[in-house]
């Protein structure tokens, strides 16, 4: 049986796009993007995708209008969890906020030296978003560069990569070959 998780980064107007990432077992399927859709239209699209793939969970960034999508999906009985990436990280020893932790999780999940790396689609925009990210340390914790800095560097918001970060919440990987081992996403609460 396939294990499917959906990650969604919601945008409404402007230059940003709503991005929907589908993780099927260890493979991210081609990213679905929507431009200038309202909350109802995004909800409908996520419902259609969910009806097709039957995900274990749908993770939606609730900052901004994503909260409306979460509410609509909850009221319709879909397995959805709202994620606020600005909240404190689950692993408070290594990260300050959840956004930093999710981006580092993405890095670990796609590491080709891992025992079961996540395979990404052939998507030049996604690869550009992921490959241009910088990080550093502040007060001993890993910190990913700001979204504004990312936008300046890549010329747009990293919508696709943010959706992939959501889809990888809870993905189990074992990076024995790289000297680390982890199972992220266990023991966290719904944000």
C-alpha atoms as a printed R data frame, in Angstrom:
    type eleno elety resid chain resno       x      y       z
1   ATOM     1    CA   UNK     A     1   0.000  0.000   0.000
2   ATOM     2    CA   UNK     A     2   1.294  3.444  -0.908
3   ATOM     3    CA   UNK     A     3   2.059  5.986   1.803
4   ATOM     4    CA   UNK     A     4   0.936  9.414   0.612
5   ATOM     5    CA   UNK     A     5   1.404 12.799   2.288
6   ATOM     6    CA   UNK     A     6   0.382 16.122   0.742
7   ATOM     7    CA   UNK     A     7   2.148 19.405   1.516
8   ATOM     8    CA   UNK     A     8   0.611 22.735   0.546
9   ATOM     9    CA   UNK     A     9   1.982 26.269   0.531
10  ATOM    10    CA   UNK     A    10  -0.961 28.602  -0.082
11  ATOM    11    CA   UNK     A    11  -0.813 31.935  -1.919
12  ATOM    12    CA   UNK     A    12  -3.679 34.056  -3.186
13  ATOM    13    CA   UNK     A    13  -2.715 37.055  -5.245
14  ATOM    14    CA   UNK     A    14   0.478 38.667  -6.428
15  ATOM    15    CA   UNK     A    15   3.498 36.888  -7.822
16  ATOM    16    CA   UNK     A    16   3.483 33.904  -5.427
17  ATOM    17    CA   UNK     A    17   1.860 30.612  -6.409
18  ATOM    18    CA   UNK     A    18   0.034 28.023  -4.384
19  ATOM    19    CA   UNK     A    19   2.166 24.879  -4.557
20  ATOM    20    CA   UNK     A    20   0.997 21.356  -3.782
21  ATOM    21    CA   UNK     A    21   3.560 18.591  -3.278
22  ATOM    22    CA   UNK     A    22   2.558 14.942  -3.141
23  ATOM    23    CA   UNK     A    23   4.913 12.504  -1.428
24  ATOM    24    CA   UNK     A    24   4.174  8.948  -2.550
25  ATOM    25    CA   UNK     A    25   6.335  6.534  -0.567
26  ATOM    26    CA   UNK     A    26   9.807  8.062  -1.152
27  ATOM    27    CA   UNK     A    27   9.021 10.044  -4.310
28  ATOM    28    CA   UNK     A    28   7.764 13.602  -4.724
29  ATOM    29    CA   UNK     A    29   5.411 13.641  -7.700
30  ATOM    30    CA   UNK     A    30   5.401 16.615 -10.111
31  ATOM    31    CA   UNK     A    31   4.517 19.767  -8.152
32  ATOM    32    CA   UNK     A    32   1.098 21.264  -8.832
33  ATOM    33    CA   UNK     A    33   0.990 25.066  -8.900
34  ATOM    34    CA   UNK     A    34  -2.025 27.356  -8.888
35  ATOM    35    CA   UNK     A    35  -1.949 31.069  -9.614
36  ATOM    36    CA   UNK     A    36  -4.370 33.636  -8.212
37  ATOM    37    CA   UNK     A    37  -6.768 31.053  -6.807
38  ATOM    38    CA   UNK     A    38  -8.899 32.007  -3.813
39  ATOM    39    CA   UNK     A    39  -9.254 29.923  -0.642
40  ATOM    40    CA   UNK     A    40 -12.301 28.051  -1.925
41  ATOM    41    CA   UNK     A    41 -10.603 27.161  -5.217
42  ATOM    42    CA   UNK     A    42  -7.427 25.997  -3.467
43  ATOM    43    CA   UNK     A    43  -9.504 23.911  -1.044
44  ATOM    44    CA   UNK     A    44 -11.378 22.320  -3.937
45  ATOM    45    CA   UNK     A    45  -8.120 21.456  -5.726
46  ATOM    46    CA   UNK     A    46  -6.602 19.910  -2.575
47  ATOM    47    CA   UNK     A    47  -9.812 17.921  -2.050
48  ATOM    48    CA   UNK     A    48  -9.693 16.599  -5.629
49  ATOM    49    CA   UNK     A    49  -6.055 15.572  -5.220
50  ATOM    50    CA   UNK     A    50  -6.829 13.975  -1.851
51  ATOM    51    CA   UNK     A    51  -9.765 12.034  -3.295
52  ATOM    52    CA   UNK     A    52  -7.387 10.622  -5.920
53  ATOM    53    CA   UNK     A    53  -4.382  9.827  -3.693
54  ATOM    54    CA   UNK     A    54  -6.023  9.143  -0.281
55  ATOM    55    CA   UNK     A    55  -3.246 10.757   1.828
56  ATOM    56    CA   UNK     A    56  -2.502  9.865   5.416
57  ATOM    57    CA   UNK     A    57  -2.270 13.601   6.096
58  ATOM    58    CA   UNK     A    58  -2.349 16.961   4.378
59  ATOM    59    CA   UNK     A    59   0.005 19.571   5.833
60  ATOM    60    CA   UNK     A    60  -0.840 23.184   5.062
61  ATOM    61    CA   UNK     A    61   1.144 26.289   5.985
62  ATOM    62    CA   UNK     A    62  -1.429 28.225   8.026
63  ATOM    63    CA   UNK     A    63   0.362 31.557   7.946
64  ATOM    64    CA   UNK     A    64  -1.841 33.951   5.999
65  ATOM    65    CA   UNK     A    65  -4.730 32.530   4.031
66  ATOM    66    CA   UNK     A    66  -3.637 28.922   4.485
67  ATOM    67    CA   UNK     A    67  -5.716 28.894   7.690
68  ATOM    68    CA   UNK     A    68  -8.876 29.180   5.580
69  ATOM    69    CA   UNK     A    69  -7.858 26.146   3.537
70  ATOM    70    CA   UNK     A    70  -7.214 24.177   6.733
71  ATOM    71    CA   UNK     A    71 -10.621 25.155   8.143
72  ATOM    72    CA   UNK     A    72 -12.406 24.194   4.917
73  ATOM    73    CA   UNK     A    73 -10.644 20.831   4.741
74  ATOM    74    CA   UNK     A    74 -11.337 20.097   8.417
75  ATOM    75    CA   UNK     A    75 -15.031 20.884   7.994
76  ATOM    76    CA   UNK     A    76 -15.133 18.550   4.991
77  ATOM    77    CA   UNK     A    77 -13.563 15.687   6.958
78  ATOM    78    CA   UNK     A    78 -10.125 15.579   5.345
79  ATOM    79    CA   UNK     A    79  -7.029 14.573   7.383
80  ATOM    80    CA   UNK     A    80  -5.383 17.990   7.554
81  ATOM    81    CA   UNK     A    81  -2.875 19.561   9.923
82  ATOM    82    CA   UNK     A    82  -2.136 23.263   9.930
83  ATOM    83    CA   UNK     A    83   1.559 24.054  10.304
84  ATOM    84    CA   UNK     A    84   2.839 27.440  11.432
85  ATOM    85    CA   UNK     A    85   6.483 27.551  10.357
86  ATOM    86    CA   UNK     A    86   7.137 30.609  12.538
87  ATOM    87    CA   UNK     A    87   6.431 28.635  15.725
88  ATOM    88    CA   UNK     A    88   9.271 27.185  17.817
89  ATOM    89    CA   UNK     A    89  11.019 24.170  16.296
90  ATOM    90    CA   UNK     A    90  10.230 20.663  17.462
91  ATOM    91    CA   UNK     A    91  13.948 20.069  18.002
92  ATOM    92    CA   UNK     A    92  14.680 23.158  20.102
93  ATOM    93    CA   UNK     A    93  18.298 22.115  20.696
94  ATOM    94    CA   UNK     A    94  19.217 22.480  16.993
95  ATOM    95    CA   UNK     A    95  16.719 25.041  15.640
96  ATOM    96    CA   UNK     A    96  14.922 28.172  16.766
97  ATOM    97    CA   UNK     A    97  11.860 28.016  14.515
98  ATOM    98    CA   UNK     A    98  10.093 25.243  12.649
99  ATOM    99    CA   UNK     A    99  10.881 26.704   9.203
100 ATOM   100    CA   UNK     A   100  14.605 26.158   9.830
101 ATOM   101    CA   UNK     A   101  13.969 22.596  10.946
102 ATOM   102    CA   UNK     A   102  11.767 21.758   7.942
103 ATOM   103    CA   UNK     A   103  14.318 23.072   5.427
104 ATOM   104    CA   UNK     A   104  17.096 21.048   7.105
105 ATOM   105    CA   UNK     A   105  14.800 18.024   7.076
106 ATOM   106    CA   UNK     A   106  14.384 18.515   3.305
107 ATOM   107    CA   UNK     A   107  18.168 18.534   2.919
108 ATOM   108    CA   UNK     A   108  18.519 15.283   4.880
109 ATOM   109    CA   UNK     A   109  15.611 13.577   3.104
110 ATOM   110    CA   UNK     A   110  17.067 14.143  -0.379
111 ATOM   111    CA   UNK     A   111  20.640 13.244   0.587
112 ATOM   112    CA   UNK     A   112  21.629 10.636  -2.039
113 ATOM   113    CA   UNK     A   113  23.885  8.881   0.492
114 ATOM   114    CA   UNK     A   114  20.921  8.151   2.773
115 ATOM   115    CA   UNK     A   115  19.525  4.630   2.947
116 ATOM   116    CA   UNK     A   116  16.154  5.708   1.545
117 ATOM   117    CA   UNK     A   117  16.439  9.197   0.041
118 ATOM   118    CA   UNK     A   118  13.434 11.058  -1.292
119 ATOM   119    CA   UNK     A   119  13.424 11.327  -5.061
120 ATOM   120    CA   UNK     A   120  12.507 14.735  -6.480
121 ATOM   121    CA   UNK     A   121  10.705 15.351  -9.773
122 ATOM   122    CA   UNK     A   122  12.556 16.756 -12.781
123 ATOM   123    CA   UNK     A   123  11.541 20.326 -11.962
124 ATOM   124    CA   UNK     A   124  14.061 23.058 -12.743
125 ATOM   125    CA   UNK     A   125  12.215 25.651 -10.648
126 ATOM   126    CA   UNK     A   126  12.136 23.379  -7.583
127 ATOM   127    CA   UNK     A   127  15.812 22.506  -7.978
128 ATOM   128    CA   UNK     A   128  16.708 26.193  -8.271
129 ATOM   129    CA   UNK     A   129  14.744 26.965  -5.098
130 ATOM   130    CA   UNK     A   130  16.427 24.184  -3.145
131 ATOM   131    CA   UNK     A   131  19.961 24.645  -4.427
132 ATOM   132    CA   UNK     A   132  20.189 28.388  -3.746
133 ATOM   133    CA   UNK     A   133  19.387 28.235  -0.032
134 ATOM   134    CA   UNK     A   134  22.015 29.373   2.470
135 ATOM   135    CA   UNK     A   135  22.171 28.686   6.168
136 ATOM   136    CA   UNK     A   136  24.238 29.692   9.124
137 ATOM   137    CA   UNK     A   137  24.360 29.449  12.899
138 ATOM   138    CA   UNK     A   138  22.979 31.889  15.418
139 ATOM   139    CA   UNK     A   139  23.308 31.211  19.133
140 ATOM   140    CA   UNK     A   140  24.429 27.679  18.300
141 ATOM   141    CA   UNK     A   141  21.319 26.851  16.264
142 ATOM   142    CA   UNK     A   142  20.916 26.273  12.534
143 ATOM   143    CA   UNK     A   143  19.155 29.147  10.803
144 ATOM   144    CA   UNK     A   144  17.993 29.181   7.179
145 ATOM   145    CA   UNK     A   145  18.212 32.483   5.325
146 ATOM   146    CA   UNK     A   146  15.064 34.615   5.360
147 ATOM   147    CA   UNK     A   147  12.373 34.196   2.740
148 ATOM   148    CA   UNK     A   148  13.023 37.773   1.587
149 ATOM   149    CA   UNK     A   149  16.683 36.903   0.979
150 ATOM   150    CA   UNK     A   150  15.628 33.763  -0.882
151 ATOM   151    CA   UNK     A   151  13.288 35.811  -3.074
152 ATOM   152    CA   UNK     A   152  16.110 38.213  -3.942
153 ATOM   153    CA   UNK     A   153  18.437 35.334  -4.777
154 ATOM   154    CA   UNK     A   154  16.072 33.201  -6.897
155 ATOM   155    CA   UNK     A   155  13.762 35.941  -8.195
156 ATOM   156    CA   UNK     A   156  10.572 34.558  -6.647
157 ATOM   157    CA   UNK     A   157   9.172 32.968  -3.502
158 ATOM   158    CA   UNK     A   158  10.326 29.357  -2.918
159 ATOM   159    CA   UNK     A   159   6.729 28.113  -3.066
160 ATOM   160    CA   UNK     A   160   7.507 24.673  -4.495
161 ATOM   161    CA   UNK     A   161  10.269 23.973  -1.988
162 ATOM   162    CA   UNK     A   162   8.042 25.144   0.879
163 ATOM   163    CA   UNK     A   163   5.337 22.687  -0.248
164 ATOM   164    CA   UNK     A   164   7.911 19.879  -0.417
165 ATOM   165    CA   UNK     A   165   9.059 20.776   3.121
166 ATOM   166    CA   UNK     A   166   5.452 20.317   4.255
167 ATOM   167    CA   UNK     A   167   5.090 16.980   2.438
168 ATOM   168    CA   UNK     A   168   8.234 15.639   4.132
169 ATOM   169    CA   UNK     A   169   6.992 16.170   7.683
170 ATOM   170    CA   UNK     A   170   7.338 12.826   9.394
171 ATOM   171    CA   UNK     A   171   9.247 11.162   6.545
172 ATOM   172    CA   UNK     A   172  11.420  8.443   8.056
173 ATOM   173    CA   UNK     A   173  14.946  8.312   6.768
174 ATOM   174    CA   UNK     A   174  18.018  6.649   8.123
175 ATOM   175    CA   UNK     A   175  21.244  8.312   7.109
176 ATOM   176    CA   UNK     A   176  23.697  5.808   8.565
177 ATOM   177    CA   UNK     A   177  26.051  6.401   5.632
178 ATOM   178    CA   UNK     A   178  26.180 10.119   6.421
179 ATOM   179    CA   UNK     A   179  26.686  9.763  10.152
180 ATOM   180    CA   UNK     A   180  23.207 10.766  11.261
181 ATOM   181    CA   UNK     A   181  19.989  8.951  11.980
182 ATOM   182    CA   UNK     A   182  16.588 10.382  12.675
183 ATOM   183    CA   UNK     A   183  12.850  9.981  12.425
184 ATOM   184    CA   UNK     A   184  11.454 13.543  12.250
185 ATOM   185    CA   UNK     A   185   7.949 14.633  13.062
186 ATOM   186    CA   UNK     A   186   7.268 12.346  16.008
187 ATOM   187    CA   UNK     A   187   5.656 13.767  19.114
188 ATOM   188    CA   UNK     A   188   4.631 17.162  17.753
189 ATOM   189    CA   UNK     A   189   1.328 18.908  18.213
190 ATOM   190    CA   UNK     A   190  -0.976 20.404  15.636
191 ATOM   191    CA   UNK     A   191  -0.065 24.041  15.125
